[in-house]
Coordinates of C-alpha atoms and ligand atoms in Angstrom, one line a residue:
X16 CA -12.1 6.7 37.8
X17 CA -10.0 8.5 40.5
X18 CA -7.3 10.8 39.4
X19 CA -3.6 9.5 39.9
X20 CA -1.9 11.5 42.7
X21 CA 1.5 12.0 40.7
X22 CA 4.1 15.2 40.8
X23 CA 6.8 15.8 37.9
X24 CA 8.9 13.6 39.7
X25 CA 6.8 10.4 39.8
X26 CA 7.8 7.7 37.1
X27 CA 5.6 7.7 34.0
X28 CA 3.4 5.5 34.4
X29 CA 2.2 2.9 31.7
X30 CA -1.3 1.7 32.0
X31 CA -3.0 4.0 29.2
X32 CA -2.0 6.9 26.8
X33 CA -4.4 8.4 24.3
X34 CA -3.9 9.7 21.3
X35 CA -5.9 12.9 19.5
X36 CA -6.5 12.0 16.1
X37 CA -5.9 9.0 13.6
X38 CA -4.1 10.4 10.8
X39 CA -0.7 9.4 9.7
X40 CA 0.9 11.3 12.8
X41 CA -1.8 9.6 15.5
X42 CA -1.5 5.8 14.2
X43 CA 2.6 6.3 13.8
X44 CA 2.8 7.6 17.5
X45 CA 0.0 4.9 18.7
X46 CA 2.1 2.5 16.9
X47 CA 4.8 3.2 19.3
X48 CA 2.9 3.8 22.5
X49 CA 1.5 0.0 22.6
X50 CA 5.2 -0.9 22.8
X51 CA 5.3 0.9 25.9
X52 CA 1.9 1.1 27.5
X53 CA -0.8 -1.3 27.7
X54 CA -3.5 0.6 26.0
X55 CA -3.7 3.1 23.5
X56 CA -6.8 4.6 22.4
X57 CA -6.7 6.7 19.2
X58 CA -9.3 9.2 19.0
X59 CA -10.6 10.4 16.0
X60 CA -13.4 12.8 14.9
X61 CA -13.7 11.1 11.4
X62 CA -15.3 8.0 10.2
X63 CA -12.5 6.0 9.6
X64 CA -13.6 4.3 6.0
X65 CA -12.9 0.6 4.7
X66 CA -11.4 1.4 2.1
X67 CA -8.8 4.3 0.8
X68 CA -10.6 6.7 0.5
X69 CA -10.5 10.2 1.1
X70 CA -12.3 11.8 4.4
X71 CA -12.7 15.2 5.1
X72 CA -11.3 16.4 8.4
X73 CA -8.2 15.3 6.0
X74 CA -8.4 17.4 3.2
X75 CA -4.9 17.2 1.7
X76 CA -6.4 13.5 1.1
X77 CA -7.2 14.6 -2.3
X78 CA -3.6 16.7 -3.3
X79 CA -0.2 14.5 -4.7
X80 CA 1.9 13.6 -1.9
X81 CA 5.6 11.4 -2.2
X82 CA 6.8 9.4 0.5
X83 CA 11.0 10.6 1.0
X84 CA 13.3 7.4 1.7
X85 CA 14.0 8.4 5.1
X86 CA 10.2 8.0 5.5
X87 CA 9.8 4.9 4.1
X88 CA 12.6 2.9 6.0
X89 CA 10.9 4.2 9.0
X90 CA 7.7 2.5 8.2
X91 CA 9.4 -0.5 7.2
X92 CA 11.4 -0.4 10.6
X93 CA 7.8 0.0 12.5
X94 CA 6.0 -2.6 10.1
X95 CA 8.0 -4.9 8.6
X96 CA 7.3 -6.2 5.2
X97 CA 5.1 -2.6 4.9
X98 CA 7.1 -1.7 1.6
X99 CA 6.5 -5.0 0.0
X100 CA 2.8 -4.6 1.1
X101 CA 3.0 -1.5 -0.6
X102 CA 4.2 -2.5 -3.7
X103 CA 1.8 -5.4 -4.0
X104 CA -0.7 -3.5 -2.9
X105 CA -0.3 -1.4 -6.0
X106 CA 1.8 1.5 -5.7
X107 CA 4.0 2.1 -8.2
X108 CA 7.6 1.0 -7.3
X109 CA 10.6 3.1 -9.0
X110 CA 14.2 3.9 -8.8
X111 CA 15.1 7.0 -8.5
X112 CA 16.5 9.3 -10.8
X113 CA 16.3 5.9 -13.7
X114 CA 12.9 5.7 -13.8
X115 CA 11.7 9.5 -12.8
X116 CA 11.6 12.2 -15.3
X117 CA 12.6 15.5 -13.2
X118 CA 12.7 19.0 -14.4
X119 CA 15.2 20.6 -11.5
X120 CA 17.0 23.1 -11.8
X121 CA 16.5 24.3 -15.1
X122 CA 17.1 21.5 -16.4
X123 CA 16.0 17.5 -16.8
X124 CA 18.4 15.4 -14.2
X125 CA 20.2 12.7 -15.8
X126 CA 19.3 8.9 -15.4
X127 CA 21.3 6.3 -13.5
X128 CA 20.5 3.5 -11.4
X129 CA 21.0 4.1 -7.6
X130 CA 19.9 3.5 -4.1
X131 CA 17.0 5.8 -3.9
X132 CA 13.8 3.7 -4.2
X133 CA 10.1 6.2 -4.8
X134 CA 6.5 4.9 -4.1
X135 CA 3.6 6.3 -5.3
X136 CA 0.2 6.3 -4.4
X137 CA -2.5 8.1 -3.4
X138 CA -2.2 9.9 0.4
X139 CA -5.5 7.9 1.7
X140 CA -4.1 4.6 -0.1
X141 CA -1.1 4.8 2.3
X142 CA -3.0 6.1 5.1
X143 CA -5.2 3.0 4.7
X144 CA -2.3 0.7 4.2
X145 CA -0.9 2.0 7.8
X146 CA -4.2 1.6 9.3
X147 CA -4.5 -2.0 8.7
X148 CA -1.5 -2.7 10.5
X149 CA -2.1 -0.3 13.2
X150 CA -5.9 -1.9 13.3
X151 CA -4.0 -5.7 13.7
X152 CA -2.3 -4.3 17.1
X153 CA -4.8 -5.8 19.8
X154 CA -3.7 -3.0 22.4
X155 CA -4.2 -0.2 20.2
X156 CA -8.5 0.8 19.8
X157 CA -9.4 3.0 17.8
X158 CA -12.5 5.4 19.3
X159 CA -13.7 6.9 15.8
X160 CA -16.7 9.6 15.0
X161 CA -15.9 11.4 18.3
X162 CA -14.3 14.7 18.9
X163 CA -12.0 15.6 21.6
X164 CA -13.6 19.2 23.4
X165 CA -10.9 19.4 25.5
X166 CA -8.2 18.4 27.7
X167 CA -8.7 17.9 31.4
X168 CA -5.5 19.1 33.6
X169 CA -5.2 18.1 37.1
X170 CA -6.2 20.3 40.2
X171 CA -3.1 22.3 40.5
X172 CA -3.2 22.4 36.4
X173 CA 0.4 21.5 36.1
X174 CA -0.9 18.2 34.0
X175 CA -2.9 17.1 31.5
X176 CA -4.8 13.5 33.0
X177 CA -7.3 13.1 30.1
X178 CA -9.5 14.0 27.7
X179 CA -13.5 15.3 27.5
X180 CA -14.6 13.9 24.3
X181 CA -18.1 14.4 22.1
X182 CA -20.0 11.7 20.2
X183 CA -23.5 10.6 20.7
X184 CA -23.0 12.6 24.3
X185 CA -20.1 14.1 26.4
X186 CA -18.2 12.4 28.3
X187 CA -14.2 12.0 29.6
X188 CA -11.4 9.6 28.9
X189 CA -8.6 9.3 31.8
X190 CA -4.9 8.8 30.9
X191 CA -1.4 8.7 31.7
X192 CA -0.3 10.4 28.5
X193 CA -2.2 11.9 25.5
X194 CA -0.6 12.4 22.7
X195 CA -1.7 15.3 20.4
X196 CA -1.6 14.4 16.8
X197 CA -4.8 16.4 15.8
X198 CA -2.7 18.2 12.4
X199 CA -3.7 22.0 12.1
X200 CA -6.5 21.6 14.6
X201 CA -4.4 21.9 17.3
X202 CA -5.5 21.0 20.2
X203 CA -2.9 21.6 22.2
X204 CA -2.1 25.4 21.4
X205 CA -6.1 26.1 21.6
X206 CA -6.1 24.4 24.9
X207 CA -2.7 26.1 26.8
X208 CA -4.1 29.3 27.2
X209 CA -6.8 28.0 29.3
X210 CA -4.9 26.3 31.7
X211 CA -2.7 29.4 32.3
X212 CA 0.4 28.3 30.0
X213 CA 2.1 30.5 27.5
X214 CA 1.6 30.0 23.9
X215 CA 4.5 28.5 22.0
X216 CA 6.5 31.4 19.6
X217 CA 4.8 30.7 16.0
X218 CA 7.0 31.1 12.8
X219 CA 5.6 31.3 9.9
X220 CA 6.2 31.4 6.5
X221 CA 3.9 33.3 3.8
X222 CA 4.5 31.1 1.0
X223 CA 1.0 31.4 -0.1
X224 CA 0.7 28.0 -1.6
X225 CA -2.4 26.5 -4.0
X226 CA -2.4 22.8 -4.9
X227 CA -4.9 20.9 -6.8
X228 CA -5.2 17.2 -7.6
X229 CA -6.8 15.2 -10.0
X230 CA -7.1 11.7 -10.5
X231 CA -7.2 9.9 -13.8
X232 CA -7.7 6.9 -15.3
X233 CA -5.1 4.8 -17.0
X234 CA -6.8 3.0 -20.1
X235 CA -3.5 2.7 -22.4
X236 CA -1.8 0.9 -19.4
X237 CA 0.6 4.5 -19.1
X238 CA 3.0 3.0 -16.5
X239 CA 4.2 0.8 -18.6
X240 CA 5.0 3.3 -21.3
X241 CA 5.7 5.8 -19.6
X242 CA 7.6 7.2 -16.3
X243 CA 6.1 9.7 -13.9
X244 CA 7.3 13.3 -14.8
X245 CA 7.6 16.1 -11.9
X246 CA 8.6 20.0 -13.5
X247 CA 9.8 21.5 -10.4
X248 CA 9.5 25.3 -9.6
X249 CA 13.0 27.9 -9.4
X250 CA 13.5 30.8 -7.2
X251 CA 13.3 34.3 -9.2
X252 CA 11.7 32.4 -12.5
X253 CA 8.9 29.4 -12.5
X254 CA 6.8 29.3 -9.4
X255 CA 4.4 26.7 -10.4
X256 CA 5.5 22.9 -10.3
X257 CA 3.4 20.2 -11.8
X258 CA 3.3 16.6 -11.6
X259 CA 1.6 13.3 -12.9
X260 CA 2.6 10.7 -11.0
X261 CA 1.2 6.6 -11.6
X262 CA -0.8 5.8 -8.0
X263 CA -2.7 2.1 -7.1
X264 CA -4.9 0.8 -9.7
X265 CA -4.0 1.9 -12.3
X266 CA -5.0 5.3 -11.5
X267 CA -2.4 8.3 -12.3
X268 CA -2.5 12.0 -10.4
X269 CA -1.6 15.2 -11.4
X270 CA -0.5 18.0 -9.1
X271 CA -0.2 21.4 -10.3
X272 CA 0.8 24.2 -7.2
X273 CA 1.9 27.4 -7.6
X274 CA 3.8 29.4 -5.3
X275 CA 3.8 33.3 -3.4
X276 CA 0.5 33.9 -4.9
X277 CA 0.1 31.8 -8.2
X278 CA -2.9 29.7 -8.4
X279 CA -3.7 27.4 -10.8
X280 CA -7.9 27.1 -11.7
X281 CA -10.2 24.1 -10.7
X282 CA -12.0 24.3 -13.7
X283 CA -11.0 22.5 -17.3
X284 CA -9.3 24.8 -18.7
X285 CA -7.9 26.8 -16.4
X286 CA -6.2 23.7 -15.3
X287 CA -4.9 22.5 -18.3
X288 CA -3.7 26.0 -19.4
X289 CA -2.2 26.6 -16.1
X290 CA -0.6 23.1 -16.9
X291 CA 0.7 24.4 -20.2
X292 CA 2.3 27.3 -18.5
X293 CA 4.8 25.4 -16.4
X294 CA 8.2 25.7 -17.7
X295 CA 8.1 22.1 -19.6
X296 CA 5.3 20.9 -21.9
X297 CA 5.4 17.0 -20.9
X298 CA 2.7 17.2 -17.9
X299 CA 0.2 19.3 -20.0
X300 CA 1.0 16.8 -22.8
X301 CA -0.2 14.0 -20.5
X302 CA -3.0 16.3 -19.3
X303 CA -4.6 16.9 -22.5
X304 CA -5.5 12.8 -23.4
X305 CA -6.0 12.0 -20.0
X306 CA -9.6 10.7 -18.4
X307 CA -10.2 12.3 -15.4
X308 CA -12.3 10.0 -12.5
X309 CA -12.6 13.1 -10.3
X310 CA -13.0 16.9 -9.8
X311 CA -10.0 19.0 -9.3
X312 CA -9.5 20.0 -5.7
X313 CA -7.7 22.4 -4.5
X314 CA -5.8 23.0 -0.9
X315 CA -4.7 26.3 -0.3
X316 CA -1.8 26.9 2.1
X317 CA -1.2 30.5 3.7
X318 CA 2.1 29.7 5.4
X319 CA 4.1 27.0 6.9
X320 CA 3.9 27.0 10.2
X321 CA 6.4 26.3 12.7
X322 CA 5.5 26.0 16.7
X323 CA 8.5 25.7 19.0
X324 CA 6.8 23.9 22.0
X325 CA 10.4 23.3 22.6
X326 CA 11.2 26.6 23.8
X327 CA 8.2 27.2 26.4
X328 CA 9.7 27.6 29.8
X329 CA 6.2 26.1 31.6
X330 CA 4.7 23.5 29.7
X331 CA 1.7 20.5 31.3
X332 CA 3.3 17.5 31.9
X333 CA 1.6 14.5 30.1
X334 CA 0.7 16.1 27.3
X335 CA 3.5 15.4 24.2
X336 CA 2.5 16.8 20.9
X337 CA 3.4 15.1 17.4
X338 CA 3.2 15.9 14.0
X339 CA 1.5 19.0 11.6
X340 CA 0.2 20.1 15.6
X341 CA 3.9 21.1 15.8
X342 CA 4.8 22.0 12.3
X343 CA 3.2 21.8 9.1
X344 CA 5.7 22.2 6.3
X345 CA 5.9 23.4 2.8
X346 CA 4.5 20.2 1.1
X347 CA 6.5 21.2 -2.0
X348 CA 9.4 19.4 -0.7
X349 CA 6.8 16.3 1.1
X350 CA 8.6 16.5 4.2
X351 CA 5.5 16.1 6.4
X352 CA 4.7 12.4 6.8
X353 CA 8.5 11.4 7.2
X354 CA 8.7 13.7 9.9
X355 CA 6.0 12.3 11.7
X356 CA 7.4 9.0 11.5
X357 CA 11.2 10.6 12.5
X358 CA 9.1 12.4 15.7
X359 CA 7.4 9.0 16.4
X360 CA 11.1 7.0 16.5
X361 CA 11.9 10.5 18.9
X362 CA 9.1 9.5 21.4
X363 CA 9.8 5.6 21.5
X364 CA 13.7 6.3 22.7
X365 CA 12.2 8.8 25.2
X366 CA 10.2 6.8 26.5
X367 CA 12.5 4.1 27.0
X368 CA 14.7 6.5 28.4
X369 CA 12.8 8.6 30.3
X370 CA 11.9 7.5 33.8
X371 CA 9.6 10.8 34.9
X372 CA 7.3 12.8 33.4
X373 CA 9.2 15.8 33.9
X374 CA 12.3 14.3 31.9
X375 CA 10.1 12.4 29.6
X376 CA 8.7 15.5 28.3
X377 CA 12.1 17.8 29.0
X378 CA 14.0 15.0 26.5
X379 CA 10.6 14.4 24.2
X380 CA 10.1 18.7 23.8
X381 CA 14.2 19.4 22.7
X382 CA 14.9 16.2 20.7
X383 CA 11.5 16.7 18.5
X384 CA 12.7 20.1 17.9
X385 CA 15.7 19.2 17.0
X386 CA 14.7 16.5 14.3
X387 CA 12.3 19.3 13.1
X388 CA 15.3 22.0 12.8
X389 CA 17.5 20.4 9.6
X390 CA 13.8 19.9 7.3
X391 CA 12.8 22.9 8.0
X392 CA 15.9 25.5 7.9
X393 CA 16.2 23.4 4.4
X394 CA 12.9 24.4 3.1
X395 CA 12.6 28.4 4.9
X396 CA 16.4 29.4 2.9
X397 CA 14.7 27.4 -0.2
X398 CA 11.5 29.7 0.0
X399 CA 12.6 32.8 1.5
X400 CA 14.0 33.3 -2.2
X401 CA 10.9 32.6 -3.4
X402 CA 9.7 35.4 -2.0
X403 CA 12.1 37.8 -2.4
X404 CA 12.1 39.7 -5.8
X405 CA 15.6 39.2 -6.7
X406 CA 18.5 37.3 -5.1
X407 CA 19.4 38.9 -1.9
X408 CA 22.8 40.9 -1.7
X409 CA 24.1 39.8 1.5
X410 CA 27.1 38.5 1.9
X411 CA 26.4 35.6 3.8
X412 CA 23.3 34.8 1.7
X413 CA 25.6 35.1 -1.5
X414 CA 27.8 32.8 -1.0
X415 CA 25.2 29.8 0.0
X416 CA 23.2 30.6 -3.4
X417 CA 27.0 30.7 -4.7
X418 CA 27.6 27.3 -3.9
X419 CA 24.2 26.1 -4.1
X420 CA 24.0 27.2 -7.7
X421 CA 27.4 25.4 -7.8
X422 CA 26.3 22.6 -6.8
X423 CA 22.9 22.3 -8.5
X424 CA 25.6 22.5 -12.1
X425 CA 27.2 19.4 -10.5
X426 CA 24.7 17.2 -9.5
X427 CA 23.4 17.4 -13.3
X428 CA 27.0 16.2 -14.4
X429 CA 28.5 14.3 -11.6
X430 CA 27.0 10.9 -10.2
X431 CA 28.2 10.9 -6.8
X432 CA 27.2 14.9 -6.3
X433 CA 23.9 14.5 -7.5
X434 CA 22.9 11.3 -5.3
X435 CA 24.5 12.7 -2.1
X436 CA 22.2 15.3 -2.6
X437 CA 19.1 13.7 -3.5
X438 CA 20.3 11.1 0.0
X439 CA 19.9 14.6 1.8
X440 CA 16.8 15.7 0.2
X441 CA 14.7 12.5 1.2
X442 CA 16.5 13.1 4.5
X443 CA 18.4 9.8 4.4
X444 CA 21.7 11.8 5.1
X445 CA 22.2 15.4 6.8
X446 CA 23.0 18.3 5.2
X447 CA 26.8 18.4 6.2
X448 CA 27.2 15.8 3.7
X449 CA 26.9 19.0 0.8
X450 CA 30.2 19.7 2.6
X451 CA 32.2 16.3 2.7
X452 CA 35.4 16.4 0.2
X453 CA 33.1 14.1 -2.2
X454 CA 31.0 17.0 -2.5
X455 CA 32.8 20.1 -1.8
X456 CA 35.6 19.7 -4.6
X457 CA 34.1 18.9 -7.3
X458 CA 32.0 21.5 -6.6
X459 CA 34.9 23.7 -6.5
X460 CA 36.4 22.6 -9.6
X461 CA 33.7 23.1 -11.5
X462 CA 33.1 26.8 -10.5
X463 CA 36.4 27.1 -11.2
X464 CA 35.7 26.1 -14.8
X465 CA 37.7 22.3 -14.3
X466 CA 35.2 20.1 -14.5
X467 CA 32.1 20.7 -16.8
X468 CA 33.0 19.1 -19.4
X469 CA 31.8 15.9 -18.3
X470 CA 27.8 15.2 -19.1
X471 CA 26.2 12.1 -17.1
X472 CA 23.6 11.0 -19.8
X473 CA 23.0 13.3 -22.9
X474 CA 19.4 14.7 -21.9
X475 CA 18.5 13.0 -25.3
X476 CA 18.3 9.3 -23.2
X477 CA 15.9 10.8 -20.4
X478 CA 12.2 8.8 -21.3
X479 CA 10.5 12.1 -22.0
Ligands
LIG704 C1 -1.0 19.8 0.0 C2 -0.6 19.0 0.5 C3 0.4 18.3 -0.1 C4 1.2 17.7 0.9 N1 2.2 16.7 0.6 C5 3.1 15.9 1.3 C6 3.9 14.6 0.4 O1 4.0 15.3 -0.5 N2 4.5 14.5 1.3 C7 4.4 14.3 2.8 O2 5.2 13.6 3.4 N3 3.6 15.0 3.1 C8 2.8 15.9 2.7 N4 2.1 17.0 2.9 C9 2.1 16.8 4.8 C10 1.3 15.4 5.4 O3 -0.2 16.2 4.9 C11 1.0 16.0 7.0 O4 2.2 16.0 7.1 C12 0.6 14.9 7.4 O5 -0.9 14.4 6.9 C13 0.6 14.5 8.9 O6 -0.5 14.9 9.1 P1 -1.0 14.6 10.8 O7 -1.3 13.0 10.9 O8 0.4 15.3 12.0 O9 -1.8 15.2 11.0 P2 -3.5 14.9 10.0 O10 -3.2 14.4 8.6 O11 -4.0 16.7 9.4 O12 -4.7 14.8 10.7 C14 -5.2 15.0 11.7 C15 -6.3 13.7 12.4 O13 -6.6 14.8 13.7 C16 -8.1 14.5 13.5 N5 -8.6 15.6 14.2 C17 -8.3 17.0 14.4 N6 -8.9 16.8 15.7 C18 -9.1 16.4 16.6 C19 -10.3 16.0 17.4 N7 -10.7 17.7 18.3 N8 -11.0 15.2 18.2 C20 -10.6 13.9 17.4 N9 -9.4 13.9 15.9 C21 -9.2 15.1 15.6 C22 -8.6 14.8 11.6 O14 -9.9 13.9 12.0 C23 -7.5 13.9 11.2 O15 -7.6 12.6 11.3 C24 0.9 17.4 2.3 C25 0.3 18.2 3.1 C26 -0.2 19.5 2.2 C27 -1.5 20.3 2.9

């Protein structure tokens, strides 16, 4: 195939696009690209299973994965009817916080109905449901059991024009646009240097988290009887987390995790003991009588990592990274898949608006950087508290910790404030909502001791 001679001012040619990686970010990117390009090829090194089972190159598949409300809404927008599809194929759906026992900030969250719906399913199930939708698109092709080994650049190295691949034989695929959704394999970073480009600034937060995941049978139909339960960690006191959640096929998934070096073990006794050591006993009480269906799988994540491609002065045209290949979030906050969906939205907007490759690259990288800023800053500000042995003494930190402490206390007694807070956590609202008068005023009143006695629901009403 002849290389197309294009300069940075050339219009974006929309014949063919290649996506490296067929996981969540890759499939969502391909879905968007298919609206703009005649042919999209997803290149995936794994054999993609015919059923919702974990696969080797996505080792986090064995771990508990929550889908934030914003992510769920975006999936529904991309694939109309998707949430009904999830529900009818077996996902657990419930109202938050009415149908979820959450121990958070040292208290049980009060129960009341809200506009937040939660969807629980295993990670392979969610990926598989998305794959069914993407496969149904006839201008998207999956090239599986094929590894991208390198990027192909134009002779002057200014743009990426395709990829080198290895399956049974080595070959090449040329494309008008290459999207890197290779996750932690980060093909882009590896290839930049080879092509003579600077590497992006990397920020890593050494959270040192270990997850342990295991699936259980639900012989007594617990889903009809018990609600999901989550015991959250708290800076300077509990660095351990535990979840026991209903998923598809009448199964439950247990997720235990330890921050800053705390590690759930992968042997029977140690796993149960870790569950017993959580701030509340409910996860342990359920686990000790449940029948495991899988071994205990561990996943260690030394750091959350962000690569700021948007700050690079030079970056090859025709190449756009997405998903974990840009930013691997601390998984405790459940943001990764939702951020992939937000970035796919950015891709859609930029492809619609940008006329040239240079404009597309500049706008896309900037907008993705901005998209990541909010969830990244939110979690980093929380993570640094876990990493510090004691609360910061810096005036600005003390002010924000004072505000958050009072805000968390008000969440437990004021329905509006509680919901507004969790809408921010679920990325449906921006963090600025936490400083709007409807939140700020009750928080200030609480700090002055004015509204403390108004309790939302007595703790005895919580179904644990
Ligand atoms: C323990 C843990 C728990 C998590 N919990 C949550 C949660 O509760 N909620 C949430 O939203 N997110 C969660 N996440 C994050 C979430 O898993 C990721 O954000 C999500 O998988 C998106 O990743 P991705 O598609 O960018 O990359 P990945 O899922 O890592 O996929 C990368 C894909 O690229 C393929 N690939 C790599 N290199 C090549 C190559 N050279 N050639 C061809 N193919 C290649 C791989 O085979 C793989 O399929 C969690 C993550 C971890 C680690």
